Short mmCIF file of C-alpha atoms and ligand atoms in Angstrom, two decimals:
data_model
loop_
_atom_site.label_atom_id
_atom_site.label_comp_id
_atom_site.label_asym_id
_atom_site.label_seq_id
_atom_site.Cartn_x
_atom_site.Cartn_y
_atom_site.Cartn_z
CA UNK A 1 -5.32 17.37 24.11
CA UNK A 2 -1.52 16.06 23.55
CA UNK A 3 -0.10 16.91 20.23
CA UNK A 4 -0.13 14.12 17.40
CA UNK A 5 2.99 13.84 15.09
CA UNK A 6 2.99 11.90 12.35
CA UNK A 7 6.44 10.76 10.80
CA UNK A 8 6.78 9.53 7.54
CA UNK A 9 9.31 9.26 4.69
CA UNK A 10 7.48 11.10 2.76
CA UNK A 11 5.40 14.01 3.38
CA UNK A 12 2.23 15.07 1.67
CA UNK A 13 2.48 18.94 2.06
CA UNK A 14 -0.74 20.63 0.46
CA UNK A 15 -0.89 22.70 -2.07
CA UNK A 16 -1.85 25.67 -1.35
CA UNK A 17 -5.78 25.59 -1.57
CA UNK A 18 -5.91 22.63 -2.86
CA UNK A 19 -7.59 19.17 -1.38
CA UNK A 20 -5.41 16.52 -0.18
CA UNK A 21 -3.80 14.05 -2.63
CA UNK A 22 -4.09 10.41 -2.22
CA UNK A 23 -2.14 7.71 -0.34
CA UNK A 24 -1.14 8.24 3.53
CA UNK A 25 -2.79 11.92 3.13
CA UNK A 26 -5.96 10.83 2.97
CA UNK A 27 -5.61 7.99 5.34
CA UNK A 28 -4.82 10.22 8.28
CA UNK A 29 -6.78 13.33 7.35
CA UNK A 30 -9.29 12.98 10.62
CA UNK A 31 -5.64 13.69 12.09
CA UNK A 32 -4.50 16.67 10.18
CA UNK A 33 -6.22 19.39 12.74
CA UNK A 34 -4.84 22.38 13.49
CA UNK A 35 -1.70 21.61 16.08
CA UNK A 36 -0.89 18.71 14.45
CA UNK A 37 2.82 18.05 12.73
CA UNK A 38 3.48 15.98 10.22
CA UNK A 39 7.78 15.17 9.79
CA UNK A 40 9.77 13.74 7.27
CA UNK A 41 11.89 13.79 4.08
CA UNK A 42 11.36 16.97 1.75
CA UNK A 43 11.87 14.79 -1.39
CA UNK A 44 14.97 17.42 -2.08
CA UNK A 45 18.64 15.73 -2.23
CA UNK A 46 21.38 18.29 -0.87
CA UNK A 47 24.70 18.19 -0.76
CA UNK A 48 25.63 19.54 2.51
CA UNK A 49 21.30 19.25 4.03
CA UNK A 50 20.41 21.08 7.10
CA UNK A 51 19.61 19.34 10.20
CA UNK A 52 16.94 21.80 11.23
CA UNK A 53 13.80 20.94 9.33
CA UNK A 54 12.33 23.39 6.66
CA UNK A 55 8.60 24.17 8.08
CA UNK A 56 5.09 24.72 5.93
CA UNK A 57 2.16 25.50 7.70
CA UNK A 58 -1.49 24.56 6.02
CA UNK A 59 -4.76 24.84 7.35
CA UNK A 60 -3.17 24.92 11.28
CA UNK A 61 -0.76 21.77 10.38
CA UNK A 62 2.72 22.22 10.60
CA UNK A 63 4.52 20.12 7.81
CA UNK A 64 8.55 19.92 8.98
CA UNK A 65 10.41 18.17 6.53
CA UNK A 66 14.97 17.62 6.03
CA UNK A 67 16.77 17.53 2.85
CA UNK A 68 19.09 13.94 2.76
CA UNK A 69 22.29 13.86 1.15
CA UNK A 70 21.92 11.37 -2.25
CA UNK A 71 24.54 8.92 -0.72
CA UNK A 72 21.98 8.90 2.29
CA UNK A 73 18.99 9.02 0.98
CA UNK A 74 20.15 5.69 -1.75
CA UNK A 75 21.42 3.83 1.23
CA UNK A 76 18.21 4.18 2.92
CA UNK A 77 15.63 3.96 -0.04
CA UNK A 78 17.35 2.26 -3.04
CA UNK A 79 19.26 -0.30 -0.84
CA UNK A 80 17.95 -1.06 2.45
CA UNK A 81 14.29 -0.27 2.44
CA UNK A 82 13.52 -1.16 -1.00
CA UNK A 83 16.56 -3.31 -2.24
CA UNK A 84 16.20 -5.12 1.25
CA UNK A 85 13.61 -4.57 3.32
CA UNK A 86 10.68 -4.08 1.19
CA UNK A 87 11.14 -8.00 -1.27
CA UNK A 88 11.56 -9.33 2.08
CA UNK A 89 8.51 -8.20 3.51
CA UNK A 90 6.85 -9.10 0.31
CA UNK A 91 7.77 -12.98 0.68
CA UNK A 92 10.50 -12.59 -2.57
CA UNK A 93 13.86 -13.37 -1.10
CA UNK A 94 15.01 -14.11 -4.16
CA UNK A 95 15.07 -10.07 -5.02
CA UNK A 96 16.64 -9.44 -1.76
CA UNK A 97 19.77 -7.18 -2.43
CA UNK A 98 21.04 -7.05 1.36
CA UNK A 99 24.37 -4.92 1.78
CA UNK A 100 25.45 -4.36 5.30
CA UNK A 101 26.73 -0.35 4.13
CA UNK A 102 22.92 0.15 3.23
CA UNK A 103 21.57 -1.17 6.19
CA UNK A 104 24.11 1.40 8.32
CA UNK A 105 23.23 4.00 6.06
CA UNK A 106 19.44 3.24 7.05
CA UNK A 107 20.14 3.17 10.19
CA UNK A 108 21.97 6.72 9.98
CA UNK A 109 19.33 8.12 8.59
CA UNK A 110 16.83 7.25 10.95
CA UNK A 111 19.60 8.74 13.37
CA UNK A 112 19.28 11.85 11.65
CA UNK A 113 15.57 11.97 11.66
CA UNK A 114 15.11 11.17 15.37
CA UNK A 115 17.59 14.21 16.40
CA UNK A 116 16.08 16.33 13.76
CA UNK A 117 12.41 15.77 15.32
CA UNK A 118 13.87 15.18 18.73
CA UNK A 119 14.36 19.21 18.51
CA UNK A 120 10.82 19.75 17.86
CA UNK A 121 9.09 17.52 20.22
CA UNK A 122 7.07 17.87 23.41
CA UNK A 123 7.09 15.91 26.40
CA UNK A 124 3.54 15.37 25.63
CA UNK A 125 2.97 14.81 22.36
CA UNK A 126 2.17 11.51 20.58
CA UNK A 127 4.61 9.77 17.51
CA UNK A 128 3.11 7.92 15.26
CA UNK A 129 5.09 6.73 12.57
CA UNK A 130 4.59 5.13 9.52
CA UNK A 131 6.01 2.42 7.21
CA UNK A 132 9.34 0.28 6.62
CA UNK A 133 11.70 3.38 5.68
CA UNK A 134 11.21 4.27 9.91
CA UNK A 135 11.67 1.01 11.66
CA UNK A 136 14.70 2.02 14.19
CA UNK A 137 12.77 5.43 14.22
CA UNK A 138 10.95 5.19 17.70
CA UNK A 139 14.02 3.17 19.53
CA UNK A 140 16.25 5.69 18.64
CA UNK A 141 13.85 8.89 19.72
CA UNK A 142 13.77 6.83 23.17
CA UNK A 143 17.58 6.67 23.36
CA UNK A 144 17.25 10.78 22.61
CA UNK A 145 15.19 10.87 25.76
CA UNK A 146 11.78 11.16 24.52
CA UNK A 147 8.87 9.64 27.18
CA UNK A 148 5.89 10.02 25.18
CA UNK A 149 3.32 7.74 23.61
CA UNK A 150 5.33 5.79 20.67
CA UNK A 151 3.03 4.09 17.65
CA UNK A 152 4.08 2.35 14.72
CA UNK A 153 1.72 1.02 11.47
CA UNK A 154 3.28 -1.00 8.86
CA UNK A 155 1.28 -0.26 5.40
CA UNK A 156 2.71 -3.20 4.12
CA UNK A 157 2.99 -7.38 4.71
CA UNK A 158 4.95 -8.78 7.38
CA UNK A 159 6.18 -12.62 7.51
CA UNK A 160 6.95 -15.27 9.44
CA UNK A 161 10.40 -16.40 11.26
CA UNK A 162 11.52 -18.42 8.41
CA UNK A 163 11.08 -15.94 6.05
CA UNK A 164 12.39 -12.45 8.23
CA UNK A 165 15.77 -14.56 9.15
CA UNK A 166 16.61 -14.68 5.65
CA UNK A 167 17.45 -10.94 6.24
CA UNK A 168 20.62 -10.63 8.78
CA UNK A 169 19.23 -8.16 10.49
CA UNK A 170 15.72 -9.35 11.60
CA UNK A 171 16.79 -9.55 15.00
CA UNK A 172 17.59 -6.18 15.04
CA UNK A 173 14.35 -5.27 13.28
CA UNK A 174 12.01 -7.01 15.13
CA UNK A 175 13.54 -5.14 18.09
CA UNK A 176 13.22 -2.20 16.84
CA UNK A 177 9.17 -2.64 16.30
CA UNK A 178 9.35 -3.55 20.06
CA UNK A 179 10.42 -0.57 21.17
CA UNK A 180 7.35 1.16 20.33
CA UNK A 181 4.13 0.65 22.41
CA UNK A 182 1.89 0.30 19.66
CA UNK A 183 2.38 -1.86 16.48
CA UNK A 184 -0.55 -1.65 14.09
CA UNK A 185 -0.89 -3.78 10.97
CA UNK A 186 -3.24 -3.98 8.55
CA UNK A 187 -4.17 -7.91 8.73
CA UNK A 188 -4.37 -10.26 11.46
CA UNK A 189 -2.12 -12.78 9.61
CA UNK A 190 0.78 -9.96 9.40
CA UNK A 191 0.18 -8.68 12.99
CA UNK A 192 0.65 -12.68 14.51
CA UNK A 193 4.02 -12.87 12.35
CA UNK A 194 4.91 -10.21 14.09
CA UNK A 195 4.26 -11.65 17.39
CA UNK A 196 5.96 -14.81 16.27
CA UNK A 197 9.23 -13.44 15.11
CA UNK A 198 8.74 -11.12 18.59
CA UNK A 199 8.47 -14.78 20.30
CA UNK A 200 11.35 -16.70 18.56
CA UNK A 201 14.09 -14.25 17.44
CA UNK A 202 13.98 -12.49 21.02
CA UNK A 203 12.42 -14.53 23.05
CA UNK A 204 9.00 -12.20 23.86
CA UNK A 205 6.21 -13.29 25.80
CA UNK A 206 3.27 -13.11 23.71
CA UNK A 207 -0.23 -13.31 25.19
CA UNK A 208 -2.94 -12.63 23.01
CA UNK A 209 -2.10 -8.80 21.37
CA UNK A 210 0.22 -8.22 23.78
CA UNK A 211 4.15 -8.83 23.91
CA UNK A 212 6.35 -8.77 26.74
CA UNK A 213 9.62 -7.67 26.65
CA UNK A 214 12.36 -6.36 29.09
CA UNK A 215 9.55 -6.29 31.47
CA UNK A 216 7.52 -3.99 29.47
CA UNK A 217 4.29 -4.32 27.48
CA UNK A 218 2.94 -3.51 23.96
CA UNK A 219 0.50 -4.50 21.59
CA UNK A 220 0.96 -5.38 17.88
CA UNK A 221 -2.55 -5.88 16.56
CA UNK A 222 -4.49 -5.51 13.07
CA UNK A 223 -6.01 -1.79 12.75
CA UNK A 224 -7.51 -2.57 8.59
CA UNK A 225 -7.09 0.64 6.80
CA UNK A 226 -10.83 1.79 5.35
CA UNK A 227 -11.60 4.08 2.76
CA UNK A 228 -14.12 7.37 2.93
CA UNK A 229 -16.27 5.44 0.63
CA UNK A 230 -18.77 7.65 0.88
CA UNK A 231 -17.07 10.56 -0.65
CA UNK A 232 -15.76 8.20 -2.79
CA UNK A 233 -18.64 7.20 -4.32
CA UNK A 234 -19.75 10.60 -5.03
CA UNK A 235 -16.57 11.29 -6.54
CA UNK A 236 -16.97 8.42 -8.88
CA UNK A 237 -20.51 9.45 -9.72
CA UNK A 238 -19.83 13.08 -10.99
CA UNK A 239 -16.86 11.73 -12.54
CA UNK A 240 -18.71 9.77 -15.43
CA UNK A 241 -19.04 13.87 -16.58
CA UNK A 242 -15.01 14.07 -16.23
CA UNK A 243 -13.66 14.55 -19.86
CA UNK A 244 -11.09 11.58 -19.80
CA UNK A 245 -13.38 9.33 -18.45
CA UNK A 246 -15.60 10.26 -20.72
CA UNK A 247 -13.69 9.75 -23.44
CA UNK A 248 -12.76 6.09 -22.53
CA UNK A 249 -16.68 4.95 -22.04
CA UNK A 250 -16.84 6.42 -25.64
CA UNK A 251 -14.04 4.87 -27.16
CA UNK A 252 -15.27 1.28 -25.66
CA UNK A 253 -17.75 1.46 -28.22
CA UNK A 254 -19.98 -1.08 -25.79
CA UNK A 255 -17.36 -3.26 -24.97
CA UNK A 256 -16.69 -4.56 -21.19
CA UNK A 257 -14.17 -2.58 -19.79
CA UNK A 258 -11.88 -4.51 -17.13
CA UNK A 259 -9.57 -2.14 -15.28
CA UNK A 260 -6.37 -2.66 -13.59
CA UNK A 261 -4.59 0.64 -11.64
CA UNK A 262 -1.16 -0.19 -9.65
CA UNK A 263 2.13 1.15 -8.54
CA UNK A 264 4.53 -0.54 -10.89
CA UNK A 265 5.50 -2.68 -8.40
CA UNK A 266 6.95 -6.61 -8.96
CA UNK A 267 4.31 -7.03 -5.95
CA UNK A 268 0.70 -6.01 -7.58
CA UNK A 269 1.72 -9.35 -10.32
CA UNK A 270 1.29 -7.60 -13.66
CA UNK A 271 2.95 -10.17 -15.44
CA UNK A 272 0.71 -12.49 -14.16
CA UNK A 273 -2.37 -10.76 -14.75
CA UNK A 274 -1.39 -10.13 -18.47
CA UNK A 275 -0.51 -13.92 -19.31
CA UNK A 276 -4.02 -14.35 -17.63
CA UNK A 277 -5.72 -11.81 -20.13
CA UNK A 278 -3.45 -13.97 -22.85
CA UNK A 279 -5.23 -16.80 -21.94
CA UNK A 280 -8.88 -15.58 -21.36
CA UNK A 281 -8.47 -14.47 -25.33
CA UNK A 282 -6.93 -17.82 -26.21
CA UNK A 283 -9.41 -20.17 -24.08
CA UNK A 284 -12.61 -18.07 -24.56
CA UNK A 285 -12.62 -16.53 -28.51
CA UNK A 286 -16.41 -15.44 -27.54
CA UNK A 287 -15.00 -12.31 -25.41
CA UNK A 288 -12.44 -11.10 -28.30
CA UNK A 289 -13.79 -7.70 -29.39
CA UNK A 290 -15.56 -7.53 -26.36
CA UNK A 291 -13.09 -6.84 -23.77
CA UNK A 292 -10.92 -3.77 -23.63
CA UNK A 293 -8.31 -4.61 -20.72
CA UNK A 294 -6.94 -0.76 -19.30
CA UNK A 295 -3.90 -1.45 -16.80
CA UNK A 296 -2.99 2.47 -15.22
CA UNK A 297 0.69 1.73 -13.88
CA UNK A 298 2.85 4.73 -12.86
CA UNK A 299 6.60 4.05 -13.05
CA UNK A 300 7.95 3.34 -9.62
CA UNK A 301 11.33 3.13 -7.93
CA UNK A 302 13.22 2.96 -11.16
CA UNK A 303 16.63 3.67 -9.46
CA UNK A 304 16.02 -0.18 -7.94
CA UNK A 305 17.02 -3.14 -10.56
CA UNK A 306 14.26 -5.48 -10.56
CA UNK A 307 11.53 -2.17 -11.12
CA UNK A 308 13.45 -1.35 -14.47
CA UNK A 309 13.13 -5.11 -15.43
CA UNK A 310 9.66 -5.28 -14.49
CA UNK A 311 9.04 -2.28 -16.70
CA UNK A 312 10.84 -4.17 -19.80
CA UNK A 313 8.74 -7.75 -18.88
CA UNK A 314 5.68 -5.54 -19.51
CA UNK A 315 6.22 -3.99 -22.42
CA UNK A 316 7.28 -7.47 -23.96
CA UNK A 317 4.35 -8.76 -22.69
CA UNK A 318 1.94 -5.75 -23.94
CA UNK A 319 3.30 -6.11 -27.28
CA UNK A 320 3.04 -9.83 -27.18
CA UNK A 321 -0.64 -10.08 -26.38
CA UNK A 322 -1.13 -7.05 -28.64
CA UNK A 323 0.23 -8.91 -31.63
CA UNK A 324 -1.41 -11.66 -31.15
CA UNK A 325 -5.06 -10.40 -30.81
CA UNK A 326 -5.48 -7.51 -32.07
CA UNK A 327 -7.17 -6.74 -34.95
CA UNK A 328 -7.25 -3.77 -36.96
CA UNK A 329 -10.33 -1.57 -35.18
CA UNK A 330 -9.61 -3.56 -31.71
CA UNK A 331 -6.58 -3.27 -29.35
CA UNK A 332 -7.18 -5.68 -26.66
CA UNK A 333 -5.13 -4.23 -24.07
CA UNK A 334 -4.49 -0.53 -23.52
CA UNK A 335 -1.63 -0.45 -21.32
CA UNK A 336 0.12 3.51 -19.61
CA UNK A 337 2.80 4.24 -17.28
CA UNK A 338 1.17 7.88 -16.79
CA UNK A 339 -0.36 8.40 -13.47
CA UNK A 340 -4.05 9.43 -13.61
CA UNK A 341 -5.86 12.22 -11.17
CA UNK A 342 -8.09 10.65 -8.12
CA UNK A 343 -11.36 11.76 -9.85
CA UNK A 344 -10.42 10.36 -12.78
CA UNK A 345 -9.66 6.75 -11.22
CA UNK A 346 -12.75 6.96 -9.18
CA UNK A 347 -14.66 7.30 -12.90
CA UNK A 348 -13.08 4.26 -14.43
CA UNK A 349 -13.72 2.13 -11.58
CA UNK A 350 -17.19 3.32 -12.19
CA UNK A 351 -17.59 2.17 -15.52
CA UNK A 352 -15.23 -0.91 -14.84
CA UNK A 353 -17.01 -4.42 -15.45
CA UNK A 354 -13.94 -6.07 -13.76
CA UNK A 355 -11.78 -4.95 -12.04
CA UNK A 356 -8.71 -6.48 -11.82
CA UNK A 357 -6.74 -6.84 -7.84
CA UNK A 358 -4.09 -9.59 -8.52
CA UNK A 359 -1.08 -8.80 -6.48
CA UNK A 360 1.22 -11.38 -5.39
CA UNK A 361 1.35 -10.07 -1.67
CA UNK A 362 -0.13 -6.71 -0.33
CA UNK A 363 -0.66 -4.87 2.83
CA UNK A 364 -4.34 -4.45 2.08
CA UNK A 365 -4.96 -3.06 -1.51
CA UNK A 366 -7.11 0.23 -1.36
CA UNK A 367 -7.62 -0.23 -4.79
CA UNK A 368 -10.16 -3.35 -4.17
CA UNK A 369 -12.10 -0.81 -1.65
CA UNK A 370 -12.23 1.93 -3.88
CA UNK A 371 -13.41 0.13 -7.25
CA UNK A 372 -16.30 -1.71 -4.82
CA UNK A 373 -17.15 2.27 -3.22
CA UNK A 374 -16.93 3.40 -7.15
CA UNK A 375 -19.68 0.87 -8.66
CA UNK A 376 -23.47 1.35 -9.71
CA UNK A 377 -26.13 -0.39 -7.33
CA UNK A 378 -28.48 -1.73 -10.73
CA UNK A 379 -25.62 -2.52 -12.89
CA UNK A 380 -22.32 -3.56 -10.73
CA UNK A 381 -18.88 -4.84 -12.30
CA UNK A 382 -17.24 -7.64 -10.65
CA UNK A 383 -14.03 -7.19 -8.43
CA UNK A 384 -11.83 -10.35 -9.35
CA UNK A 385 -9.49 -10.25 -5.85
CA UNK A 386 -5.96 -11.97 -4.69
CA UNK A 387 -6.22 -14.17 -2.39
CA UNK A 388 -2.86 -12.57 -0.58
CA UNK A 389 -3.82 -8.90 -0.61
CA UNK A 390 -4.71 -7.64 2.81
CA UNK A 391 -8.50 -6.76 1.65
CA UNK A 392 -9.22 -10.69 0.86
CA UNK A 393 -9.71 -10.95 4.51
CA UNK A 394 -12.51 -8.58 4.55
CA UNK A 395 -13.77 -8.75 0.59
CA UNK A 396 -14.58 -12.39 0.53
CA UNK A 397 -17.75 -11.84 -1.83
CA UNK A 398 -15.36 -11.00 -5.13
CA UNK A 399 -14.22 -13.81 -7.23
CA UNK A 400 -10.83 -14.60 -5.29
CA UNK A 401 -8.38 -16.05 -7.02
CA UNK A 402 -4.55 -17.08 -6.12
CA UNK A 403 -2.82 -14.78 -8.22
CA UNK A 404 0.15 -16.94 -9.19
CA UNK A 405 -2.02 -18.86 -11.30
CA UNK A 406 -2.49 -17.22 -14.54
CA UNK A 407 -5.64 -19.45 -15.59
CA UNK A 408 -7.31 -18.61 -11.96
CA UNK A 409 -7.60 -15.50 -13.09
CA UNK A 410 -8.72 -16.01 -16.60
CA UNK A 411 -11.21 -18.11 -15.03
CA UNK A 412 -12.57 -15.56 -12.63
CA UNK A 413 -12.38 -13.37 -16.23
CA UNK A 414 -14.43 -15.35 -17.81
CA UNK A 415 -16.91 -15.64 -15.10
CA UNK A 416 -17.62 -11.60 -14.21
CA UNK A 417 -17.96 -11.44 -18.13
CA UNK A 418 -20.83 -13.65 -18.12
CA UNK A 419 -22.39 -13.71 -14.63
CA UNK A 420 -25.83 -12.32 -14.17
CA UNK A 421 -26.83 -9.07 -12.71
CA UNK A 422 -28.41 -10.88 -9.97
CA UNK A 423 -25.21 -12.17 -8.71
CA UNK A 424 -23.46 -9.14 -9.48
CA UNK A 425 -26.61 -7.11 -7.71
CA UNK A 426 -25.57 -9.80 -4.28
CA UNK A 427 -22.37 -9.89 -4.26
CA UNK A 428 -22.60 -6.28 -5.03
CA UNK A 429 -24.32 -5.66 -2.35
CA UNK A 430 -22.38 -7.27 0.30
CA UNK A 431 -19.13 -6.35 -0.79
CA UNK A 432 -20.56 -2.19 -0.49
CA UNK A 433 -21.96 -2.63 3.06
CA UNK A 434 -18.71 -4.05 4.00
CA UNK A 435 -16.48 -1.36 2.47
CA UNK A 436 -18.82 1.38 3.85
CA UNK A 437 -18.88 0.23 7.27
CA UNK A 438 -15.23 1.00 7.64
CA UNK A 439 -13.39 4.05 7.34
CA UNK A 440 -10.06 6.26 7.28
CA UNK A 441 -11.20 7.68 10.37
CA UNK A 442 -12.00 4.87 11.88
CA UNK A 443 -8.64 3.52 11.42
CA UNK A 444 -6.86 6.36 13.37
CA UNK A 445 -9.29 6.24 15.82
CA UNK A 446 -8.85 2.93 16.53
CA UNK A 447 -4.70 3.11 16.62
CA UNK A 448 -5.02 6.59 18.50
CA UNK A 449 -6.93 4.63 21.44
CA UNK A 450 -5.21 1.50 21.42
CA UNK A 451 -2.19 3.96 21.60
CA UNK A 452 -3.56 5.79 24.52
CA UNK A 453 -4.67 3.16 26.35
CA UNK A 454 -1.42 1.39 26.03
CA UNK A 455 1.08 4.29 26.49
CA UNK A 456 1.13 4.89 30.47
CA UNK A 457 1.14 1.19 31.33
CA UNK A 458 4.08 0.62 28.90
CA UNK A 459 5.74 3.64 31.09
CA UNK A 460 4.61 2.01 34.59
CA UNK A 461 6.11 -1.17 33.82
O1 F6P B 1 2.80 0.47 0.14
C1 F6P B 1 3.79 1.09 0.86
C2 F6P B 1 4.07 2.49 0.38
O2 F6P B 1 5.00 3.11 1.21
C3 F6P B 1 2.80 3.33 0.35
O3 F6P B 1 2.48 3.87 1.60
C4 F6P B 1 3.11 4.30 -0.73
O4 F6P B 1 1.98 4.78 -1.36
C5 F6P B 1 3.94 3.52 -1.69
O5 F6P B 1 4.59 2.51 -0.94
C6 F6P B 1 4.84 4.44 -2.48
O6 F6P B 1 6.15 4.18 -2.38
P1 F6P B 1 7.32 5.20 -2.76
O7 F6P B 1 7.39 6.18 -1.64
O8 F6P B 1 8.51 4.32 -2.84
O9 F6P B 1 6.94 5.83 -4.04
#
């Protein structure tokens, strides 16, 4: 069987003994079999990094990761991908910092990882590469010489023409995606923008999945990411006995616990979902000192502007809805930047009466899957959902709301605080055999054959 590499910015090397972490890791464990090698940044700055990668094997995978010089790695992370690339791709123009020196450095770096993997790869082995940081990634390894089967997945949105031109490079980016022979995305809204921008900034030929180009072929289609729900499930199930977790049921003292747990991202709408908690308290007294509202939000991408503001918005908000409704045994919302173990997430979803999935745009929101996976048959919470998160296409059975209207979502509040188990038992229900009839594994499966079925005719062309 030909090789698989996976290339990613970053790179989830194990810990010795010790289970894989969440995020991409999990995603693509079915993939991490002996043989397998997984490239990408170390997560080190150097000054003076070595172009031959640094190599960790685990459990038969070889992980093969560079250093990046800071200059390099801001141009590529701080200013392209995520001063750039990323607001774009998230419909906020508006945040878009675009400096033409970042997008060369981007491009540089990509430059550096192509030659740096070029070095390790076989004529047979299959890419696949992940996410926004690696766009030029697979153009440039062809320009190095490499024949092989060439995949791409974007975890996160993708837009239409009107909204990619904005950036002054779309042309070049949407050319870029076409030089791979697989695009995967995780809706079938994102994967037709694709096709779009494929059609009008370069002229493609699109019919059905397929695109041609320069008289050759690929397909950009929707490959929905799943969860091991399963697992999951257990894992939220013994965690009720986890410590923390514990202690939260017992300091709820019987009130409803709704739960919010996101990257602190300007994407997931925090400030949104807080005014909406303002305004469930304000509209509907009956829940005060019944609610406790927990939002888990890990700092993110601080080096980026509009993340540090974000950070200040919410603790001016926090304190705002704090002084307002508190009272003196009853803090209305508990609010932490600290990130929280797996386990312990999969425990709070458990005994999570809402839980809150408001972003303003995402790829597809694991988060909605897992807090669905994590809840009791006989007594479910209710999974209030944006409408513009990739997992509304598949989750239609929680209360969806548009997150960009604050009283939506006090609404939808309001009604998983007083909706009957029945309901809850149904949409329950529904919303379970959905999440557990797809899976992790099924996603790679599905990419891995569209990729192999794809490959040779892209070659014959
Ligand atoms: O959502 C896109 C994504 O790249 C995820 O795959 C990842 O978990 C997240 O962003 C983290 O981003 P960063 O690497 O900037 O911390």
């Amino acid at each position: 069987m030909a090789r698989i590499v996976i290339v990613s910015n970053r790179v989830p090397i194990p810990k010795a003994r010790v289970a894989v972490a969440g995020g991409l890791a999990v995603a693509l464990r079915d993939l991490l079999v002996p043989g397998t090698l997984w490239f990408g940044w170390s997560g080190r700055l150097a000054a003076d990094p070595a172009p031959q990668p640094a190599l960790v094997e685990a459990r038969g995978v070889t992980y093969a990761t560079i250093d990046l010089a800071a200059d390099a790695h801001r141009a590529l992370y701080v200013g392209f991908a995520n001063g750039a690339l990323w607001p774009v791709l998230h419909f906020r123009l508006g945040l878009m910092h675009y400096r033409r020196e970042d997008w060369l450095g981007y491009l540089a770096v990509n430059h550096t990882f192509a030659s740096s993997l070029r070095q390790m790869l076989r004529a047979d082995d299959t890419v696949w590469a992940h996410d926004y940081h690696l766009l030029p990634l697979g153009r440039l390894l062809r320009r190095q010489g490499f024949g092989g089967p060439l995949g791409f997945f974007l975890h996160v949105p993708f837009v239409p023409p009107s909204v990619l031109e904005a950036i002054p490079v779309a042309r070049e980016l949407v050319a870029d995606l076409c030089a791979y022979d697989v695009v995967g995305f995780q809706t079938e809204e994102h994967a037709r923008d694709f096709r779009d921008c494929a059609q009008r900034l370069l002229g493609a030929v699109v019919d059905g999945e397929w695109l041609w180009l320069n008289g050759r072929r690929l397909r950009a289609f929707a490959d929905p990411i799943g969860i091991d729900a399963r697992a999951f499930a257990g894992e939220a199930a013994r965690a009720v006995h986890d410590k923390l977790v514990q202690r939260v049921a017992d300091s709820l003292s019987g009130r409803a616990l709704a739960i919010g747990v996101d990257r602190m991202d300007y994407s997931k709408g925090l400030p949104n979902r807080f005014e909406a908690y303002g305004r469930l308290l304000e509209r509907h007294p009956a829940h005060r000192r019944r609610i406790h509202f927990l939002q888990i939000c890990p700092r993110s991408r601080e080096e980026v502007d509009a993340y540090r503001k974000l950070r200040v918005e919410l603790d001016r908000l926090t304190g705002r809805i704090n002084g307002r409704f508190s009272e003196f045994d009853w803090t209305p919302l508990r609010y932490s930047t600290r990130a929280a173990p797996r386990a312990t997430l999969a425990g709070l979803y458990r005994i999570g009466r809402i839980g809150l999935v408001t972003p303003l745009r995402d790829g597809m929101n694991l988060v909605a899957k897992e807090f669905v996976a994590a809840q009791p048959d006989d007594d479910p919470g209710v999974l209030v959902l944006s409408r513009f998160a990739g997992a509304a296409r598949e989750l239609s059975e929680a209360l969806i709301v548009n997150p960009f209207d604050p009283d939506a979502i006090a609404d939808a509040m309001h009604a998983a605080l007083t909706m009957p188990v029945e309901e809850r038992r149904e949409r329950q229900a529904v919303l379970k055999a959905k999440v557990f009839r797809t899976s992790a594994a099924a996603y790679c499966r599905r990419f891995m054959d569209a990729l192999a079925a794809q490959a040779p005719r892209a070659v014959a062309a």
